[in-house]
Short mmCIF file of C-alpha atoms and ligand atoms in Angstrom, two decimals:
data_model
loop_
_atom_site.label_atom_id
_atom_site.label_comp_id
_atom_site.label_asym_id
_atom_site.label_seq_id
_atom_site.Cartn_x
_atom_site.Cartn_y
_atom_site.Cartn_z
CA UNK W 162 17.11 7.43 -40.38
CA UNK W 163 14.76 9.12 -42.85
CA UNK W 164 14.51 12.89 -42.94
CA UNK W 165 11.59 14.56 -41.19
CA UNK W 166 9.73 15.40 -44.40
CA UNK W 167 9.38 11.84 -45.69
CA UNK W 168 8.97 8.27 -44.48
CA UNK W 169 10.01 4.84 -45.71
CA UNK W 170 7.14 4.79 -48.21
CA UNK W 171 8.70 7.79 -49.97
CA UNK W 172 5.77 10.04 -49.06
CA UNK W 173 7.02 13.63 -49.18
CA UNK W 174 5.79 16.66 -47.22
CA UNK W 175 6.76 20.11 -46.01
CA UNK W 176 6.89 21.97 -42.69
CA UNK W 177 7.44 25.51 -41.45
CA UNK W 178 9.57 24.30 -38.54
CA UNK W 179 11.15 21.11 -37.33
CA UNK W 180 11.32 21.04 -33.54
CA UNK W 181 13.30 18.60 -31.42
CA UNK W 182 12.37 19.16 -27.75
CA UNK W 183 14.67 17.79 -25.06
CA UNK W 184 12.29 17.78 -22.10
CA UNK W 185 8.64 17.15 -21.39
CA UNK W 186 8.19 20.79 -20.34
CA UNK W 187 9.61 21.94 -23.66
CA UNK W 188 7.29 19.61 -25.56
CA UNK W 189 4.25 20.79 -23.59
CA UNK W 190 5.28 24.40 -24.30
CA UNK W 191 5.48 23.72 -28.04
CA UNK W 192 2.04 22.09 -28.02
CA UNK W 193 0.60 25.08 -26.10
CA UNK W 194 2.07 27.48 -28.64
CA UNK W 195 0.67 25.40 -31.50
CA UNK W 196 -2.74 25.30 -29.81
CA UNK W 197 -2.74 29.07 -29.27
CA UNK W 198 -1.66 29.87 -32.84
CA UNK W 199 -3.76 27.14 -34.49
CA UNK W 200 -0.64 25.51 -35.99
CA UNK W 201 -0.89 21.85 -37.07
CA UNK W 202 1.75 19.55 -35.54
CA UNK W 203 2.90 16.20 -36.82
CA UNK W 204 4.90 13.83 -34.64
CA UNK W 205 7.98 12.12 -36.04
CA UNK W 206 9.28 8.81 -34.69
CA UNK W 207 11.96 6.74 -36.43
CA UNK W 208 10.57 7.45 -39.92
CA UNK W 209 10.11 3.82 -40.90
CA UNK W 210 6.35 4.16 -41.26
CA UNK W 211 4.81 3.14 -44.58
CA UNK W 212 1.72 5.36 -44.79
CA UNK W 213 3.01 8.95 -44.66
CA UNK W 214 1.74 9.30 -41.07
CA UNK W 215 4.78 11.17 -39.78
CA UNK W 216 5.09 13.36 -42.84
CA UNK W 217 3.80 16.91 -42.23
CA UNK W 218 1.77 18.75 -44.82
CA UNK W 219 2.51 22.17 -43.37
CA UNK W 220 2.74 23.32 -39.74
CA UNK W 221 5.41 21.96 -37.42
CA UNK W 222 7.09 18.59 -37.25
CA UNK W 223 8.05 17.54 -33.71
CA UNK W 224 10.60 14.77 -33.33
CA UNK W 225 10.75 12.86 -30.04
CA UNK W 226 14.24 11.52 -30.76
CA UNK W 227 15.72 13.10 -27.62
CA UNK W 228 13.29 11.18 -25.42
CA UNK W 229 15.60 8.22 -25.43
CA UNK W 230 16.02 7.24 -21.80
CA UNK W 231 15.61 3.56 -21.13
CA UNK W 232 15.49 1.47 -17.94
CA UNK W 233 15.39 -2.30 -17.95
CA UNK W 234 13.84 -4.11 -14.96
CA UNK W 235 12.74 -7.66 -14.41
CA UNK W 236 9.66 -8.16 -16.58
CA UNK W 237 9.46 -4.59 -17.84
CA UNK W 238 11.25 -1.77 -19.64
CA UNK W 239 10.59 1.93 -19.25
CA UNK W 240 11.33 3.66 -22.55
CA UNK W 241 11.17 7.22 -23.78
CA UNK W 242 9.20 7.54 -27.03
CA UNK W 243 12.43 8.08 -28.97
CA UNK W 244 14.10 4.81 -27.93
CA UNK W 245 14.91 2.83 -31.04
CA UNK W 246 13.70 -0.78 -31.10
CA UNK W 247 17.20 -2.02 -31.89
CA UNK W 248 18.44 -0.53 -28.60
CA UNK W 249 15.54 -1.96 -26.61
CA UNK W 250 16.10 -5.42 -28.11
CA UNK W 251 19.84 -5.27 -27.27
CA UNK W 252 19.33 -4.02 -23.70
CA UNK W 253 16.58 -6.54 -22.98
CA UNK W 254 18.77 -9.33 -24.31
CA UNK W 255 21.64 -8.34 -22.00
CA UNK W 256 19.23 -8.84 -19.09
CA UNK W 257 18.15 -12.29 -20.36
CA UNK W 258 14.81 -10.97 -21.58
CA UNK W 259 13.13 -9.88 -24.80
CA UNK W 260 10.42 -7.51 -25.99
CA UNK W 261 7.95 -9.69 -27.95
CA UNK W 262 6.71 -7.34 -30.72
CA UNK W 263 9.12 -7.49 -33.63
CA UNK W 264 8.12 -5.22 -36.50
CA UNK W 265 11.35 -6.33 -38.23
CA UNK W 266 12.47 -2.72 -38.90
CA UNK W 267 14.58 -2.15 -35.79
CA UNK W 268 15.14 1.57 -36.49
CA UNK W 269 11.49 2.24 -35.58
CA UNK W 270 11.04 4.25 -32.38
CA UNK W 271 8.89 3.10 -29.45
CA UNK W 272 6.52 6.08 -29.91
CA UNK W 273 6.03 5.18 -33.58
CA UNK W 274 5.42 1.48 -32.91
CA UNK W 275 2.83 2.34 -30.25
CA UNK W 276 1.14 4.84 -32.53
CA UNK W 277 0.86 2.28 -35.33
CA UNK W 278 0.20 -0.69 -33.01
CA UNK W 279 3.01 -2.39 -34.91
CA UNK W 280 3.20 -6.19 -35.13
CA UNK W 281 5.59 -8.06 -37.38
CA UNK W 282 7.08 -11.47 -37.65
CA UNK W 283 6.41 -12.77 -34.13
CA UNK W 284 2.83 -11.52 -33.89
CA UNK W 285 1.81 -15.05 -34.78
CA UNK W 286 2.43 -15.93 -31.12
CA UNK W 287 2.64 -12.62 -29.30
CA UNK W 288 0.10 -10.36 -30.99
CA UNK W 289 0.55 -6.63 -31.50
CA UNK W 290 2.29 -3.87 -29.52
CA UNK W 291 -0.95 -2.97 -27.65
CA UNK W 292 -0.79 -6.20 -25.63
CA UNK W 293 2.65 -5.30 -24.22
CA UNK W 294 1.99 -1.80 -22.89
CA UNK W 295 1.57 -1.47 -19.12
CA UNK W 296 1.82 2.30 -18.74
CA UNK W 297 1.75 5.24 -21.12
CA UNK W 298 2.60 8.89 -20.61
CA UNK W 299 0.86 11.09 -23.15
CA UNK W 300 0.74 14.84 -23.76
CA UNK W 301 -2.54 16.31 -25.03
CA UNK W 302 -3.11 19.47 -27.03
CA UNK W 303 -4.91 21.13 -24.09
CA UNK W 304 -1.73 21.05 -22.00
CA UNK W 305 -2.59 17.99 -19.90
CA UNK W 306 -0.06 15.19 -19.48
CA UNK W 307 -1.74 11.88 -18.68
CA UNK W 308 0.08 9.07 -16.89
CA UNK W 309 -2.02 6.04 -17.68
CA UNK W 310 -1.80 2.53 -16.30
CA UNK W 311 -3.28 -0.56 -17.89
CA UNK W 312 -6.85 -0.72 -16.54
CA UNK W 313 -7.36 3.07 -16.35
CA UNK W 314 -10.64 3.65 -18.16
CA UNK W 315 -11.55 6.58 -20.40
CA UNK W 316 -13.66 9.15 -18.55
CA UNK W 317 -16.07 9.95 -21.39
CA UNK W 318 -18.65 8.01 -23.36
CA UNK W 319 -17.93 6.53 -26.78
CA UNK W 320 -20.05 4.71 -29.31
CA UNK W 321 -18.64 1.24 -30.04
CA UNK W 322 -17.24 0.30 -33.43
CA UNK W 323 -17.10 -3.27 -34.74
CA UNK W 324 -13.88 -5.25 -34.89
CA UNK W 325 -12.91 -7.28 -37.94
CA UNK W 326 -12.31 -11.02 -37.42
CA UNK W 327 -8.64 -10.96 -38.50
CA UNK W 328 -6.09 -11.66 -35.75
CA UNK W 329 -4.35 -8.34 -36.57
CA UNK W 330 -5.95 -4.95 -36.95
CA UNK W 331 -4.70 -1.35 -36.83
CA UNK W 332 -7.13 0.96 -38.62
CA UNK W 333 -8.95 3.72 -36.77
CA UNK W 334 -9.77 3.87 -33.06
CA UNK W 335 -10.98 0.56 -31.56
CA UNK W 336 -13.80 2.28 -29.65
CA UNK W 337 -15.58 0.43 -26.90
CA UNK W 338 -17.45 2.02 -23.98
CA UNK W 339 -15.28 1.90 -20.83
CA UNK W 340 -12.14 0.99 -22.79
CA UNK W 341 -8.63 1.54 -21.41
CA UNK W 342 -7.00 4.85 -22.27
CA UNK W 343 -3.96 2.87 -23.37
CA UNK W 344 -6.03 1.05 -25.99
CA UNK W 345 -7.34 4.34 -27.32
CA UNK W 346 -3.91 5.92 -27.83
CA UNK W 347 -2.32 2.75 -29.20
CA UNK W 348 -2.76 2.72 -32.95
CA UNK W 349 -4.14 6.28 -33.05
CA UNK W 350 -1.33 7.33 -35.43
CA UNK W 351 -0.38 10.53 -33.63
CA UNK W 352 -3.87 12.02 -33.94
CA UNK W 353 -4.99 12.09 -30.28
CA UNK W 354 -1.91 12.69 -28.14
CA UNK W 355 1.87 12.63 -28.11
CA UNK W 356 3.40 9.51 -26.57
CA UNK W 357 6.22 10.60 -24.27
CA UNK W 358 7.11 7.41 -22.43
CA UNK W 359 5.91 3.83 -22.10
CA UNK W 360 6.37 0.94 -19.74
CA UNK W 361 6.52 -2.25 -21.76
CA UNK W 362 6.33 -5.86 -20.66
CA UNK W 363 9.38 -8.09 -21.23
CA UNK W 364 9.53 -11.89 -21.22
CA UNK W 365 12.43 -14.18 -20.26
CA UNK W 366 14.41 -15.30 -23.31
CA UNK W 367 13.38 -18.81 -24.37
CA UNK W 368 16.11 -21.34 -23.54
CA UNK W 369 16.20 -22.78 -27.02
CA UNK W 370 14.88 -21.69 -30.37
CA UNK W 371 14.92 -23.50 -33.67
CA UNK W 372 14.91 -21.43 -36.84
CA UNK W 373 14.28 -22.56 -40.37
CA UNK W 374 13.90 -21.27 -43.88
CA UNK W 375 12.09 -24.02 -45.73
CA UNK W 376 12.13 -23.94 -49.52
CA UNK W 377 9.51 -25.48 -51.79
CA UNK W 378 9.66 -26.26 -55.50
CA UNK W 379 5.88 -25.70 -55.75
CA UNK W 380 4.09 -22.72 -54.24
CA UNK W 381 0.97 -24.81 -53.57
CA UNK W 382 3.02 -27.08 -51.28
CA UNK W 383 4.22 -24.06 -49.30
CA UNK W 384 0.65 -22.86 -48.75
CA UNK W 385 -0.49 -26.35 -47.70
CA UNK W 386 2.42 -26.49 -45.26
CA UNK W 387 1.46 -23.14 -43.75
CA UNK W 388 -2.09 -24.30 -43.11
CA UNK W 389 -0.79 -27.47 -41.44
CA UNK W 390 1.98 -25.83 -39.41
CA UNK W 391 -0.13 -23.13 -37.75
CA UNK W 392 -0.85 -25.58 -34.94
CA UNK W 393 2.80 -26.62 -34.33
CA UNK W 394 3.45 -26.19 -30.63
CA UNK W 395 5.84 -23.39 -29.70
CA UNK W 396 5.84 -21.87 -33.20
CA UNK W 397 6.26 -18.12 -32.85
CA UNK W 398 6.96 -17.16 -36.44
CA UNK W 399 5.33 -18.38 -39.65
CA UNK W 400 6.30 -16.22 -42.62
CA UNK W 401 6.13 -16.70 -46.37
CA UNK W 402 7.76 -15.42 -49.54
CA UNK W 403 6.73 -16.26 -53.11
CA UNK W 404 9.05 -16.80 -56.07
CA UNK W 405 9.08 -13.18 -57.29
CA UNK W 406 10.04 -12.15 -53.74
CA UNK W 407 12.91 -14.65 -53.67
CA UNK W 408 14.03 -13.43 -57.09
CA UNK W 409 14.26 -9.89 -55.70
CA UNK W 410 17.01 -10.94 -53.29
CA UNK W 411 18.75 -13.68 -55.29
CA UNK W 412 21.62 -11.41 -56.15
CA UNK W 413 22.33 -10.84 -52.46
CA UNK W 414 21.69 -14.48 -51.49
CA UNK W 415 23.38 -16.47 -54.22
CA UNK W 416 23.05 -19.69 -52.17
CA UNK W 417 19.27 -19.52 -52.54
CA UNK W 418 18.18 -22.82 -54.12
CA UNK W 419 17.69 -22.32 -57.83
CA UNK W 420 14.45 -24.31 -57.99
CA UNK W 421 12.82 -22.63 -55.00
CA UNK W 422 9.33 -21.39 -55.90
CA UNK W 423 8.48 -20.22 -52.38
CA UNK W 424 9.79 -20.32 -48.84
CA UNK W 425 8.28 -20.53 -45.38
CA UNK W 426 10.23 -19.05 -42.48
CA UNK W 427 9.69 -20.57 -39.04
CA UNK W 428 10.91 -19.97 -35.51
CA UNK W 429 9.95 -22.35 -32.75
CA UNK W 430 10.53 -22.44 -29.00
CA UNK W 431 11.85 -25.95 -28.42
CA UNK W 432 12.72 -28.18 -25.48
CA UNK W 433 15.46 -30.29 -27.03
CA UNK W 434 16.94 -31.74 -30.25
CA UNK W 435 13.93 -33.97 -30.89
CA UNK W 436 12.28 -30.92 -32.49
CA UNK W 437 14.66 -31.32 -35.44
CA UNK W 438 13.37 -34.84 -36.17
CA UNK W 439 9.83 -33.54 -36.15
CA UNK W 440 10.79 -30.94 -38.78
CA UNK W 441 12.42 -33.59 -40.96
CA UNK W 442 9.08 -35.42 -40.96
CA UNK W 443 7.10 -32.25 -41.60
CA UNK W 444 9.32 -31.31 -44.54
CA UNK W 445 8.88 -34.74 -46.09
CA UNK W 446 5.13 -34.75 -45.55
CA UNK W 447 4.80 -31.42 -47.33
CA UNK W 448 7.22 -32.07 -50.21
CA UNK W 449 9.64 -29.36 -49.12
CA UNK W 450 13.16 -29.17 -50.54
CA UNK W 451 14.53 -30.86 -47.43
CA UNK W 452 18.19 -31.04 -48.41
CA UNK W 453 18.31 -27.43 -49.53
CA UNK W 454 16.34 -25.85 -46.69
CA UNK W 455 18.22 -23.97 -44.00
CA UNK W 456 17.95 -24.67 -40.26
CA UNK W 457 19.84 -23.24 -37.32
CA UNK W 458 19.59 -22.84 -33.59
CA UNK W 459 22.20 -20.34 -32.48
CA UNK W 460 22.19 -16.57 -32.30
CA UNK W 461 24.27 -16.16 -35.46
CA UNK W 462 21.82 -18.32 -37.47
CA UNK W 463 18.91 -16.36 -36.09
CA UNK W 464 20.47 -13.08 -37.10
CA UNK W 465 21.28 -14.44 -40.57
CA UNK W 466 17.67 -15.59 -41.05
CA UNK W 467 16.30 -12.32 -39.65
CA UNK W 468 18.43 -10.38 -42.13
CA UNK W 469 17.18 -12.64 -44.94
CA UNK W 470 13.54 -11.96 -44.01
CA UNK W 471 14.17 -8.24 -43.62
CA UNK W 472 15.99 -8.05 -46.96
CA UNK W 473 12.59 -8.49 -48.67
CA UNK W 474 10.87 -5.26 -47.53
CA UNK W 475 14.20 -3.42 -47.67
CA UNK W 476 14.67 -4.39 -51.31
CA UNK W 477 11.10 -3.30 -52.11
CA UNK W 478 11.69 0.11 -50.50
CA UNK W 479 14.99 0.46 -52.38
CA UNK W 480 13.27 -0.34 -55.70
CA UNK W 481 10.45 2.13 -55.02
CA UNK W 482 13.01 4.87 -54.36
CA UNK W 483 15.14 3.95 -57.37
CA UNK W 484 12.22 3.82 -59.78
CA UNK W 485 10.43 6.80 -58.24
CA UNK W 486 6.90 5.37 -58.26
CA UNK W 487 4.54 5.49 -55.27
CA UNK W 488 4.80 2.49 -52.97
CA UNK W 489 1.96 0.14 -53.80
CA UNK W 490 2.06 -2.33 -50.91
CA UNK W 491 -0.86 -3.94 -49.15
CA UNK W 492 -1.33 -4.44 -45.41
CA UNK W 493 -4.58 -6.41 -45.36
CA UNK W 494 -5.21 -9.32 -43.05
CA UNK W 495 -8.16 -11.71 -43.15
CA UNK W 496 -9.43 -14.39 -40.75
CA UNK W 497 -6.95 -17.30 -40.94
CA UNK W 498 -9.49 -19.65 -42.49
CA UNK W 499 -9.77 -17.19 -45.41
CA UNK W 500 -6.02 -17.12 -46.08
CA UNK W 501 -6.13 -19.26 -49.21
CA UNK W 502 -9.19 -17.51 -50.64
CA UNK W 503 -7.54 -14.12 -50.23
CA UNK W 504 -4.29 -15.34 -51.79
CA UNK W 505 -6.19 -16.79 -54.75
CA UNK W 506 -7.97 -13.48 -55.18
CA UNK W 507 -4.68 -11.52 -55.14
CA UNK W 508 -3.14 -13.83 -57.71
CA UNK W 509 -6.17 -13.97 -59.98
CA UNK W 510 -6.55 -10.20 -60.08
CA UNK W 511 -2.83 -9.58 -60.61
CA UNK W 512 -2.70 -12.11 -63.46
CA UNK W 513 -5.72 -10.53 -65.14
CA UNK W 514 -4.96 -6.86 -64.58
CA UNK W 515 -1.33 -6.12 -63.77
CA UNK W 516 1.22 -7.03 -66.47
CA UNK W 517 4.23 -5.89 -64.44
CA UNK W 518 6.37 -7.35 -61.63
CA UNK W 519 4.93 -8.00 -58.20
CA UNK W 520 6.01 -9.80 -55.02
CA UNK W 521 4.00 -11.34 -52.19
CA UNK W 522 5.54 -12.03 -48.79
CA UNK W 523 4.86 -11.56 -45.12
CA UNK W 524 3.10 -12.74 -42.03
CA UNK W 525 1.11 -15.62 -43.46
CA UNK W 526 0.63 -17.18 -40.01
CA UNK W 527 -1.84 -14.37 -39.41
CA UNK W 528 -3.24 -14.51 -42.97
CA UNK W 529 -1.48 -11.22 -43.52
CA UNK W 530 0.81 -11.04 -46.54
CA UNK W 531 2.06 -7.86 -48.15
CA UNK W 532 1.35 -7.66 -51.88
CA UNK W 533 3.83 -5.33 -53.57
CA UNK W 534 3.21 -4.06 -57.08
CA UNK W 535 5.94 -2.52 -59.22
CA UNK W 536 4.26 -0.42 -61.91
CA UNK W 537 6.34 0.67 -64.86
CA UNK W 538 4.04 3.34 -66.29
CA UNK W 539 1.48 5.94 -65.23
CA UNK W 540 -1.23 3.65 -66.54
CA UNK W 541 -0.03 0.79 -64.37
CA UNK W 542 0.24 3.07 -61.33
CA UNK W 543 -3.45 3.90 -61.79
CA UNK W 544 -4.36 0.24 -62.26
CA UNK W 545 -2.23 -0.73 -59.24
CA UNK W 546 -4.14 1.74 -57.07
CA UNK W 547 -7.46 0.34 -58.27
CA UNK W 548 -6.21 -3.16 -57.51
CA UNK W 549 -5.26 -2.11 -53.97
CA UNK W 550 -8.76 -0.70 -53.49
CA UNK W 551 -10.29 -3.97 -54.71
CA UNK W 552 -7.99 -5.96 -52.40
CA UNK W 553 -9.14 -3.78 -49.49
CA UNK W 554 -12.81 -4.40 -50.36
CA UNK W 555 -12.21 -8.13 -50.68
CA UNK W 556 -10.44 -8.21 -47.33
CA UNK W 557 -13.43 -6.53 -45.68
CA UNK W 558 -15.84 -8.88 -47.48
CA UNK W 559 -13.93 -11.83 -45.98
CA UNK W 560 -14.13 -10.38 -42.47
CA UNK W 561 -10.65 -8.85 -42.54
CA UNK W 562 -9.15 -5.43 -42.02
CA UNK W 563 -7.86 -2.64 -44.25
CA UNK W 564 -4.70 -2.18 -42.13
CA UNK W 565 -3.18 -4.92 -40.03
CA UNK W 566 -0.04 -3.27 -38.69
CA UNK W 567 1.04 -0.13 -40.56
CA UNK W 568 -2.03 2.02 -39.90
CA UNK W 569 -3.58 4.18 -42.61
CA UNK W 570 -1.77 7.50 -42.25
CA UNK W 571 -2.28 9.77 -45.24
CA UNK W 572 -1.61 7.33 -48.05
CA UNK W 573 -4.33 4.86 -47.11
CA UNK W 574 -6.87 6.88 -45.14
CA UNK W 575 -9.43 6.42 -47.94
CA UNK W 576 -9.71 2.79 -46.81
CA UNK W 577 -11.32 3.73 -43.49
CA UNK W 578 -14.86 3.97 -44.97
CA UNK W 579 -14.35 0.58 -46.67
CA UNK W 580 -14.36 -0.98 -43.20
CA UNK W 581 -16.48 1.31 -41.04
CA UNK W 582 -19.94 2.82 -41.43
CA UNK W 583 -20.41 6.58 -41.50
CA UNK W 584 -21.75 6.39 -37.92
CA UNK W 585 -18.63 4.52 -36.76
CA UNK W 586 -16.33 7.07 -38.39
CA UNK W 587 -18.35 9.88 -36.80
CA UNK W 588 -17.88 8.17 -33.42
CA UNK W 589 -14.11 8.25 -34.02
CA UNK W 590 -14.25 11.90 -35.06
CA UNK W 591 -16.19 12.69 -31.86
CA UNK W 592 -13.20 11.41 -29.86
CA UNK W 593 -10.81 13.41 -32.03
CA UNK W 594 -12.93 16.55 -31.47
CA UNK W 595 -12.91 15.96 -27.73
CA UNK W 596 -9.14 15.54 -27.38
CA UNK W 597 -7.99 17.82 -30.19
CA UNK W 598 -10.85 20.25 -30.93
CA UNK W 599 -8.83 22.36 -33.34
CA UNK W 600 -7.82 19.26 -35.30
CA UNK W 601 -4.11 20.11 -35.11
CA UNK W 602 -2.45 16.82 -34.18
CA UNK W 603 -1.42 14.45 -36.95
CA UNK W 604 -3.60 16.41 -39.35
CA UNK W 605 -4.42 14.41 -42.46
CA UNK W 606 -3.86 11.03 -40.78
CA UNK W 607 -6.87 8.70 -40.79
CA UNK W 608 -9.33 11.45 -41.78
CA UNK W 609 -9.17 13.72 -44.82
CA UNK W 610 -9.38 17.45 -44.28
CA UNK W 611 -12.76 19.14 -44.71
CA UNK W 612 -14.21 22.60 -43.95
CA UNK W 613 -15.65 21.27 -40.71
CA UNK W 614 -12.17 20.23 -39.48
CA UNK W 615 -9.77 22.30 -41.56
C1 FAD J 108 11.85 -2.45 -44.13
C2 FAD J 108 10.63 -2.23 -43.27
C3 FAD J 108 9.97 -3.33 -42.72
C4 FAD J 108 8.87 -3.13 -41.89
N1 FAD J 108 8.25 -4.22 -41.34
C5 FAD J 108 7.22 -4.04 -40.48
C6 FAD J 108 6.60 -5.15 -39.84
O1 FAD J 108 6.98 -6.30 -40.04
N2 FAD J 108 5.58 -4.90 -38.98
C7 FAD J 108 5.14 -3.63 -38.72
O2 FAD J 108 4.22 -3.46 -37.91
N3 FAD J 108 5.68 -2.57 -39.34
C8 FAD J 108 6.70 -2.73 -40.20
N4 FAD J 108 7.27 -1.66 -40.83
C9 FAD J 108 6.67 -0.34 -40.65
C10 FAD J 108 7.24 0.50 -39.52
O3 FAD J 108 8.46 0.02 -39.03
C11 FAD J 108 6.23 0.61 -38.40
O4 FAD J 108 5.04 1.22 -38.89
C12 FAD J 108 6.69 1.39 -37.18
O5 FAD J 108 5.71 1.26 -36.19
C13 FAD J 108 6.92 2.87 -37.45
O6 FAD J 108 7.64 3.43 -36.36
P1 FAD J 108 8.51 4.76 -36.54
O7 FAD J 108 9.06 5.12 -35.21
O8 FAD J 108 9.48 4.61 -37.62
O9 FAD J 108 7.35 5.78 -36.87
P2 FAD J 108 7.20 7.02 -37.88
O10 FAD J 108 7.23 6.55 -39.30
O11 FAD J 108 8.14 8.10 -37.52
O12 FAD J 108 5.72 7.43 -37.50
C14 FAD J 108 4.64 6.54 -37.66
C15 FAD J 108 3.37 7.16 -37.06
O13 FAD J 108 3.49 7.26 -35.64
C16 FAD J 108 3.28 8.62 -35.22
N5 FAD J 108 4.17 8.84 -34.07
C17 FAD J 108 5.51 8.62 -34.03
N6 FAD J 108 5.98 8.88 -32.80
C18 FAD J 108 4.93 9.28 -32.05
C19 FAD J 108 4.77 9.71 -30.71
N7 FAD J 108 5.78 9.76 -29.85
N8 FAD J 108 3.53 10.07 -30.29
C20 FAD J 108 2.46 10.05 -31.13
N9 FAD J 108 2.55 9.65 -32.41
C21 FAD J 108 3.77 9.29 -32.87
C22 FAD J 108 3.62 9.46 -36.44
O14 FAD J 108 2.99 10.73 -36.37
C23 FAD J 108 3.10 8.58 -37.55
O15 FAD J 108 1.71 8.74 -37.69
C24 FAD J 108 8.38 -1.82 -41.64
C25 FAD J 108 9.05 -0.73 -42.19
C26 FAD J 108 10.17 -0.93 -42.99
C27 FAD J 108 10.88 0.28 -43.53
#
């Protein structure tokens, strides 16, 4: 969708060659040639990443788009790295099943979602991509191709790194002695190996789902509702958008209630119609705009609501491109009990320091909202970057992470030391040195360049 020298965050790069291998042997040959000539290689998936991870800064770009074979079986799908999520979702659905991770952008490729450990709107119930990988086929820079099953342990020692207390986390390697190979490669942002193929778990489609977009006239009521609704049985999506976010898409959705100051988007696995009555009570109890909220239970409603939710990040990306400023969007997640404190911090700092538009929306069920800043001047770009740094520090202070689902790539790699000690980062670099001694793969992702790893 995006060209090979940029990604959805508008990060731009350059490459000497763009290579699109058709077979595993061809890919392995390219990696061998790169290894022999000391040429950096950057792997391109669907291009929907938001951190510049797939954007080369020299060397070769290798796209896995031709690795698009897909087989659907009961309980599992075997997908080439280039299979697009949209195609997996459609094929799984035809077999009465679904693939639980839903990073909303369906043009992402399986290889990219594995490399970022993507999450998205249903992570509230199903967690991140890592949980759904049963087998992974990975090419290494030394010419080996590993076929790894869940439970296959790494065959070298690693020093452990700590894990933040947020429910979502995708920053650096989650090192643990005796960990699964699959867990090492997942979320490694194309720095350790090239994902060729994956076997992913599928679940049977729920018989009935209830979807709602609940509007509130007061933001505070929306946040109170979120805290109360986390425990609703069968809830698999709990998303939020503030007023500035709703205003961004009002033109497209002219039926959006005029007085709406926030919305909460829910999706629940239900047994029968009695679930609707329970929502009527919940809406009343939390002072929602009951009459004007939207509910639905069929596929068309679901698609309409999905498009509504997805219109938010799409509009942000469109604005960033139109206005030509760097994307200033956060991906921090904190322990759920710190959700309100983090939100208050975001709002307080923005009010005090950023006199320009902003929008907050996202996966509030996991205390993981995306704060988007729209700077209108060079001065505000600089202040916006400082704000993002302070948000990252606050997230860590509250026990959260510096990247919940997008990874760090090149744009955000300076956050890694906010979360991890020098010794922990060295432990990660030890693994990188072991699997990619010449530091060629995904160069510039996660770690900055230095004379010791050029
Ligand atoms: C509108 C919009 C909404 C989004 N919403 C969400 C969301 O809700 N949740 C979420 O998690 N993300 C979201 N994203 C971000 C994005 O979709 C994910 O980060 C996704 O995982 C990127 O996949 P991709 O195939 O597009 O990867 P790319 O951008 O092509 O690459 C991402 C990284 O993966 C590496 N990589 C790609 N393929 C391979 C491979 N085969 N082997 C090794 N490394 C590889 C690249 O080198 C790069 O570091 C959104 C993006 C957009 C544009």
